[in-house]
Every structure is written in structure tokens, then in C-alpha cells.
Amino acid sequence: QEQLVESGGGLVQPGGSLSLSCVASGSISAIYFMGWYRQPPGQQRELVARIMSGGIANYADSVKGRFAVSADFAKNTASLQMDSLKPEDTAVYYCNVLLMRAGYLIPREYWGKGTLVTVSS
């Protein structure tokens, strides 16, 4: 069964850096995009960054210039490099992937279980 596993969350001081990773596993024939959402405490989930299989990436305005998303679509992995972190970046970060399962004709969206990032002194 296909699944996503995130890693790399934790506690970091303001101004610090953290890197998140996501690995998609299972019977995958193609991945169309890999991205990251986050859900701050008491708030709705929001898109942070996404990268398409063709290489085009887009970012939330709040993280532009500070975060960088990358992916290796041959290895089904994605990363989110987060620099100059701010307390308002504190959230649970979720990996989000649109993929085609082997033997199927309709792509399906998957979510990881999330990893907590806390930015605090």
C-alpha cells in the first residue's frame, strides 16, 4: 500500500534552519507533484511549497526566499529546506503527493502523518 513518511521535524531557535524529508513508497508508476502543507496551532492547513514533476515550484508568499523545495522523482523523495525560521513557522508539516498507482488510470492524492516543527527560543 502506498504511503508517505516524513522526517526531520523538531525544535529550532528563531533564525535557525531545519530540513524536512518525505519518502513515498508502494506500487507507484508516476508522481505528478510533491509538496508540503502546514497547519499552525488553531489554524487551517495551508500550502507551503510544491514542486511539479517538470521542476516548476511554487511557494506561499510567507516563505518565499526562506524555504526551498526539491524532489527526486526517480527516487520518490522530496525535501523542504527551511532557513531563517520564525516563530510563526511553528506548525505540523505534512507531505502531500499526487501519484499514479501501478495498474490504475486515475491519480490519487496522499498525505503523510505530519511532523512537528517548533520555532522558539
Short mmCIF file of N, CA and C in Angstrom, two decimals:
data_model
loop_
_atom_site.label_atom_id
_atom_site.label_comp_id
_atom_site.label_asym_id
_atom_site.label_seq_id
_atom_site.Cartn_x
_atom_site.Cartn_y
_atom_site.Cartn_z
N GLN A 1 0.85 -1.20 0.00
CA GLN A 1 0.00 0.00 0.00
C GLN A 1 0.88 1.24 0.00
N GLU A 2 0.45 2.24 -0.76
CA GLU A 2 1.27 3.44 -0.86
C GLU A 2 1.20 4.25 0.43
N GLN A 3 2.30 4.84 0.80
CA GLN A 3 2.32 5.69 1.97
C GLN A 3 3.44 6.71 1.88
N LEU A 4 3.29 7.76 2.68
CA LEU A 4 4.29 8.81 2.76
C LEU A 4 4.82 8.85 4.19
N VAL A 5 6.11 9.01 4.31
CA VAL A 5 6.73 9.11 5.63
C VAL A 5 7.59 10.36 5.66
N GLU A 6 7.28 11.25 6.61
CA GLU A 6 8.07 12.46 6.78
C GLU A 6 9.07 12.27 7.91
N SER A 7 10.12 13.07 7.85
CA SER A 7 11.11 13.10 8.92
C SER A 7 11.77 14.46 8.95
N GLY A 8 12.39 14.77 10.08
CA GLY A 8 13.20 15.98 10.16
C GLY A 8 12.63 17.10 11.01
N GLY A 9 11.45 16.94 11.56
CA GLY A 9 10.90 17.99 12.40
C GLY A 9 11.65 18.09 13.72
N GLY A 10 11.33 19.14 14.47
CA GLY A 10 11.96 19.31 15.77
C GLY A 10 11.89 20.73 16.25
N LEU A 11 12.68 21.03 17.26
CA LEU A 11 12.73 22.36 17.87
C LEU A 11 13.95 23.11 17.35
N VAL A 12 13.74 24.35 16.95
CA VAL A 12 14.82 25.17 16.43
C VAL A 12 14.61 26.61 16.91
N GLN A 13 15.69 27.32 17.12
CA GLN A 13 15.61 28.71 17.56
C GLN A 13 15.27 29.63 16.38
N PRO A 14 14.65 30.76 16.65
CA PRO A 14 14.39 31.73 15.58
C PRO A 14 15.67 32.08 14.83
N GLY A 15 15.57 32.13 13.52
CA GLY A 15 16.73 32.39 12.69
C GLY A 15 17.47 31.14 12.27
N GLY A 16 17.10 30.02 12.84
CA GLY A 16 17.77 28.77 12.54
C GLY A 16 17.23 28.09 11.29
N SER A 17 17.75 26.91 11.03
CA SER A 17 17.39 26.14 9.83
C SER A 17 16.97 24.73 10.21
N LEU A 18 16.16 24.16 9.34
CA LEU A 18 15.71 22.79 9.53
C LEU A 18 15.37 22.24 8.16
N SER A 19 15.58 20.94 7.99
CA SER A 19 15.27 20.31 6.72
C SER A 19 14.30 19.16 6.96
N LEU A 20 13.25 19.11 6.15
CA LEU A 20 12.28 18.03 6.22
C LEU A 20 12.44 17.12 5.01
N SER A 21 12.16 15.84 5.21
CA SER A 21 12.22 14.89 4.10
C SER A 21 10.93 14.09 4.04
N CYS A 22 10.62 13.64 2.83
CA CYS A 22 9.42 12.82 2.61
C CYS A 22 9.77 11.72 1.63
N VAL A 23 9.37 10.52 1.96
CA VAL A 23 9.60 9.38 1.08
C VAL A 23 8.26 8.73 0.78
N ALA A 24 7.99 8.55 -0.50
CA ALA A 24 6.77 7.86 -0.93
C ALA A 24 7.14 6.43 -1.29
N SER A 25 6.37 5.49 -0.78
CA SER A 25 6.66 4.08 -1.06
C SER A 25 5.39 3.36 -1.50
N GLY A 26 5.59 2.20 -2.12
CA GLY A 26 4.46 1.41 -2.61
C GLY A 26 4.59 1.17 -4.09
N SER A 27 3.50 0.73 -4.70
CA SER A 27 3.48 0.44 -6.14
C SER A 27 3.13 1.71 -6.90
N ILE A 28 4.15 2.51 -7.16
CA ILE A 28 3.99 3.82 -7.77
C ILE A 28 4.51 3.80 -9.20
N SER A 29 3.67 4.20 -10.14
CA SER A 29 4.13 4.25 -11.53
C SER A 29 4.53 5.65 -11.94
N ALA A 30 4.00 6.66 -11.27
CA ALA A 30 4.36 8.04 -11.60
C ALA A 30 3.94 8.97 -10.46
N ILE A 31 4.73 10.02 -10.28
CA ILE A 31 4.39 11.07 -9.32
C ILE A 31 4.29 12.39 -10.07
N TYR A 32 3.22 13.12 -9.86
CA TYR A 32 2.97 14.34 -10.60
C TYR A 32 3.45 15.58 -9.84
N PHE A 33 3.29 15.59 -8.56
CA PHE A 33 3.88 16.65 -7.76
C PHE A 33 4.14 16.14 -6.35
N MET A 34 5.05 16.79 -5.68
CA MET A 34 5.35 16.54 -4.27
C MET A 34 5.40 17.90 -3.59
N GLY A 35 4.80 17.99 -2.43
CA GLY A 35 4.75 19.28 -1.77
C GLY A 35 4.57 19.18 -0.29
N TRP A 36 4.48 20.34 0.32
CA TRP A 36 4.38 20.45 1.77
C TRP A 36 3.26 21.42 2.14
N TYR A 37 2.46 21.01 3.08
CA TYR A 37 1.47 21.86 3.72
C TYR A 37 1.86 21.98 5.19
N ARG A 38 1.28 22.96 5.85
CA ARG A 38 1.47 23.07 7.29
C ARG A 38 0.19 23.52 7.96
N GLN A 39 0.06 23.16 9.21
CA GLN A 39 -1.10 23.56 9.99
C GLN A 39 -0.63 24.11 11.33
N PRO A 40 -0.60 25.44 11.46
CA PRO A 40 -0.23 26.05 12.74
C PRO A 40 -1.29 25.75 13.80
N PRO A 41 -0.93 25.85 15.06
CA PRO A 41 -1.91 25.58 16.13
C PRO A 41 -3.15 26.44 15.99
N GLY A 42 -4.32 25.82 15.99
CA GLY A 42 -5.58 26.54 15.92
C GLY A 42 -5.92 27.15 14.58
N GLN A 43 -5.14 26.80 13.55
CA GLN A 43 -5.38 27.38 12.23
C GLN A 43 -5.62 26.28 11.19
N GLN A 44 -6.01 26.71 9.99
CA GLN A 44 -6.26 25.76 8.92
C GLN A 44 -4.96 25.36 8.24
N ARG A 45 -5.01 24.21 7.60
CA ARG A 45 -3.86 23.74 6.84
C ARG A 45 -3.65 24.65 5.62
N GLU A 46 -2.40 24.94 5.32
CA GLU A 46 -2.08 25.83 4.21
C GLU A 46 -0.92 25.27 3.39
N LEU A 47 -0.92 25.59 2.12
CA LEU A 47 0.16 25.17 1.24
C LEU A 47 1.43 25.96 1.58
N VAL A 48 2.54 25.26 1.71
CA VAL A 48 3.84 25.90 1.93
C VAL A 48 4.62 25.96 0.62
N ALA A 49 4.78 24.82 -0.02
CA ALA A 49 5.55 24.75 -1.26
C ALA A 49 5.21 23.47 -1.98
N ARG A 50 5.33 23.52 -3.29
CA ARG A 50 5.04 22.35 -4.12
C ARG A 50 5.96 22.38 -5.32
N ILE A 51 6.41 21.20 -5.73
CA ILE A 51 7.23 21.10 -6.92
C ILE A 51 6.61 20.07 -7.86
N MET A 52 6.46 20.47 -9.12
CA MET A 52 5.88 19.60 -10.12
C MET A 52 6.95 18.67 -10.69
N SER A 53 6.52 17.61 -11.34
CA SER A 53 7.49 16.65 -11.89
C SER A 53 8.34 17.28 -12.98
N GLY A 54 7.86 18.36 -13.57
CA GLY A 54 8.64 19.06 -14.58
C GLY A 54 9.64 20.03 -13.99
N GLY A 55 9.59 20.20 -12.67
CA GLY A 55 10.59 21.03 -12.00
C GLY A 55 10.09 22.38 -11.53
N ILE A 56 8.92 22.79 -11.95
CA ILE A 56 8.39 24.08 -11.53
C ILE A 56 7.94 24.00 -10.08
N ALA A 57 8.35 25.00 -9.30
CA ALA A 57 8.00 25.04 -7.89
C ALA A 57 7.23 26.32 -7.58
N ASN A 58 6.34 26.24 -6.63
CA ASN A 58 5.65 27.44 -6.17
C ASN A 58 5.63 27.44 -4.65
N TYR A 59 5.57 28.65 -4.09
CA TYR A 59 5.69 28.84 -2.65
C TYR A 59 4.61 29.78 -2.13
N ALA A 60 4.28 29.59 -0.87
CA ALA A 60 3.45 30.57 -0.18
C ALA A 60 4.26 31.85 -0.04
N ASP A 61 3.60 32.99 -0.12
CA ASP A 61 4.30 34.26 -0.01
C ASP A 61 5.08 34.37 1.30
N SER A 62 4.55 33.78 2.35
CA SER A 62 5.16 33.90 3.67
C SER A 62 6.50 33.18 3.78
N VAL A 63 6.81 32.28 2.84
CA VAL A 63 8.06 31.52 2.95
C VAL A 63 9.01 31.78 1.78
N LYS A 64 8.58 32.58 0.81
CA LYS A 64 9.44 32.85 -0.34
C LYS A 64 10.76 33.47 0.09
N GLY A 65 11.84 32.95 -0.46
CA GLY A 65 13.17 33.45 -0.12
C GLY A 65 13.77 32.80 1.11
N ARG A 66 12.97 32.07 1.87
CA ARG A 66 13.46 31.40 3.07
C ARG A 66 13.42 29.87 2.97
N PHE A 67 12.43 29.36 2.27
CA PHE A 67 12.26 27.91 2.12
C PHE A 67 12.58 27.50 0.69
N ALA A 68 13.06 26.28 0.54
CA ALA A 68 13.33 25.73 -0.79
C ALA A 68 12.85 24.28 -0.83
N VAL A 69 12.00 23.99 -1.82
CA VAL A 69 11.51 22.62 -2.00
C VAL A 69 12.29 21.96 -3.14
N SER A 70 12.57 20.69 -2.96
CA SER A 70 13.24 19.92 -4.00
C SER A 70 12.68 18.51 -3.99
N ALA A 71 12.90 17.81 -5.09
CA ALA A 71 12.41 16.43 -5.17
C ALA A 71 13.25 15.63 -6.14
N ASP A 72 13.35 14.36 -5.86
CA ASP A 72 13.95 13.40 -6.78
C ASP A 72 12.83 12.45 -7.17
N PHE A 73 12.24 12.71 -8.34
CA PHE A 73 11.07 11.94 -8.75
C PHE A 73 11.42 10.51 -9.14
N ALA A 74 12.68 10.26 -9.40
CA ALA A 74 13.10 8.89 -9.71
C ALA A 74 13.18 8.06 -8.43
N LYS A 75 13.43 8.75 -7.31
CA LYS A 75 13.54 8.06 -6.02
C LYS A 75 12.33 8.28 -5.12
N ASN A 76 11.35 9.03 -5.63
CA ASN A 76 10.11 9.28 -4.88
C ASN A 76 10.37 9.98 -3.55
N THR A 77 11.28 10.93 -3.56
CA THR A 77 11.61 11.65 -2.34
C THR A 77 11.49 13.15 -2.56
N ALA A 78 11.17 13.85 -1.49
CA ALA A 78 11.09 15.31 -1.53
C ALA A 78 11.69 15.86 -0.25
N SER A 79 12.17 17.09 -0.35
CA SER A 79 12.76 17.76 0.81
C SER A 79 12.27 19.19 0.88
N LEU A 80 12.29 19.72 2.07
CA LEU A 80 11.95 21.12 2.29
C LEU A 80 13.04 21.71 3.17
N GLN A 81 13.86 22.57 2.61
CA GLN A 81 14.90 23.26 3.36
C GLN A 81 14.32 24.56 3.88
N MET A 82 14.34 24.72 5.19
CA MET A 82 13.75 25.89 5.82
C MET A 82 14.84 26.69 6.52
N ASP A 83 15.06 27.91 6.07
CA ASP A 83 16.07 28.80 6.65
C ASP A 83 15.38 30.03 7.24
N SER A 84 16.13 30.74 8.06
CA SER A 84 15.62 31.98 8.68
C SER A 84 14.24 31.74 9.30
N LEU A 85 14.15 30.68 10.06
CA LEU A 85 12.86 30.31 10.63
C LEU A 85 12.36 31.34 11.64
N LYS A 86 11.05 31.49 11.65
CA LYS A 86 10.38 32.45 12.53
C LYS A 86 9.42 31.70 13.45
N PRO A 87 9.09 32.27 14.58
CA PRO A 87 8.11 31.60 15.46
C PRO A 87 6.80 31.29 14.75
N GLU A 88 6.41 32.13 13.80
CA GLU A 88 5.15 31.89 13.08
C GLU A 88 5.23 30.73 12.10
N ASP A 89 6.41 30.17 11.93
CA ASP A 89 6.55 28.96 11.11
C ASP A 89 6.23 27.70 11.92
N THR A 90 6.00 27.86 13.21
CA THR A 90 5.66 26.72 14.05
C THR A 90 4.36 26.08 13.56
N ALA A 91 4.41 24.78 13.28
CA ALA A 91 3.25 24.08 12.73
C ALA A 91 3.58 22.60 12.59
N VAL A 92 2.54 21.84 12.33
CA VAL A 92 2.74 20.47 11.87
C VAL A 92 2.85 20.53 10.35
N TYR A 93 3.91 19.97 9.82
CA TYR A 93 4.16 19.99 8.39
C TYR A 93 3.81 18.63 7.79
N TYR A 94 3.05 18.68 6.69
CA TYR A 94 2.58 17.47 6.05
C TYR A 94 3.13 17.37 4.63
N CYS A 95 3.59 16.20 4.28
CA CYS A 95 3.96 15.91 2.91
C CYS A 95 2.69 15.58 2.12
N ASN A 96 2.63 16.08 0.90
CA ASN A 96 1.46 15.90 0.04
C ASN A 96 1.91 15.51 -1.35
N VAL A 97 1.37 14.43 -1.87
CA VAL A 97 1.84 13.89 -3.15
C VAL A 97 0.64 13.48 -4.01
N LEU A 98 0.75 13.77 -5.30
CA LEU A 98 -0.23 13.26 -6.27
C LEU A 98 0.50 12.20 -7.11
N LEU A 99 0.02 10.97 -7.05
CA LEU A 99 0.71 9.91 -7.73
C LEU A 99 -0.26 8.95 -8.42
N MET A 100 0.32 8.19 -9.36
CA MET A 100 -0.43 7.15 -10.06
C MET A 100 0.03 5.81 -9.52
N ARG A 101 -0.89 5.05 -9.00
CA ARG A 101 -0.55 3.71 -8.54
C ARG A 101 -0.42 2.78 -9.74
N ALA A 102 0.47 1.85 -9.64
CA ALA A 102 0.67 0.88 -10.72
C ALA A 102 -0.63 0.12 -10.98
N GLY A 103 -1.01 0.07 -12.26
CA GLY A 103 -2.21 -0.65 -12.65
C GLY A 103 -3.48 0.18 -12.61
N TYR A 104 -3.37 1.43 -12.21
CA TYR A 104 -4.54 2.31 -12.15
C TYR A 104 -4.44 3.40 -13.22
N LEU A 105 -5.57 4.05 -13.52
CA LEU A 105 -5.62 5.08 -14.57
C LEU A 105 -5.91 6.46 -14.02
N ILE A 106 -6.28 6.54 -12.74
CA ILE A 106 -6.61 7.83 -12.13
C ILE A 106 -5.63 8.10 -11.00
N PRO A 107 -4.97 9.26 -11.02
CA PRO A 107 -4.04 9.57 -9.94
C PRO A 107 -4.78 9.81 -8.63
N ARG A 108 -4.07 9.66 -7.55
CA ARG A 108 -4.64 9.82 -6.22
C ARG A 108 -3.72 10.66 -5.36
N GLU A 109 -4.32 11.44 -4.48
CA GLU A 109 -3.54 12.30 -3.60
C GLU A 109 -3.31 11.61 -2.27
N TYR A 110 -2.09 11.74 -1.76
CA TYR A 110 -1.72 11.12 -0.50
C TYR A 110 -1.17 12.17 0.45
N TRP A 111 -1.36 11.89 1.74
CA TRP A 111 -0.84 12.76 2.80
C TRP A 111 -0.02 11.95 3.79
N GLY A 112 1.06 12.57 4.26
CA GLY A 112 1.80 11.98 5.35
C GLY A 112 1.10 12.26 6.67
N LYS A 113 1.63 11.68 7.74
CA LYS A 113 1.02 11.86 9.06
C LYS A 113 1.44 13.17 9.71
N GLY A 114 2.46 13.80 9.18
CA GLY A 114 2.88 15.09 9.69
C GLY A 114 4.06 15.01 10.63
N THR A 115 4.84 16.10 10.64
CA THR A 115 5.96 16.21 11.56
C THR A 115 5.95 17.62 12.15
N LEU A 116 6.16 17.71 13.45
CA LEU A 116 6.04 18.98 14.15
C LEU A 116 7.33 19.79 14.06
N VAL A 117 7.18 21.04 13.67
CA VAL A 117 8.29 21.99 13.67
C VAL A 117 7.95 23.09 14.66
N THR A 118 8.81 23.29 15.63
CA THR A 118 8.62 24.32 16.65
C THR A 118 9.77 25.30 16.59
N VAL A 119 9.44 26.57 16.39
CA VAL A 119 10.46 27.61 16.33
C VAL A 119 10.29 28.47 17.58
N SER A 120 11.24 28.35 18.48
CA SER A 120 11.12 29.04 19.77
C SER A 120 12.49 29.18 20.41
N SER A 121 12.65 30.26 21.17
CA SER A 121 13.89 30.45 21.92
C SER A 121 13.75 29.90 23.34
#
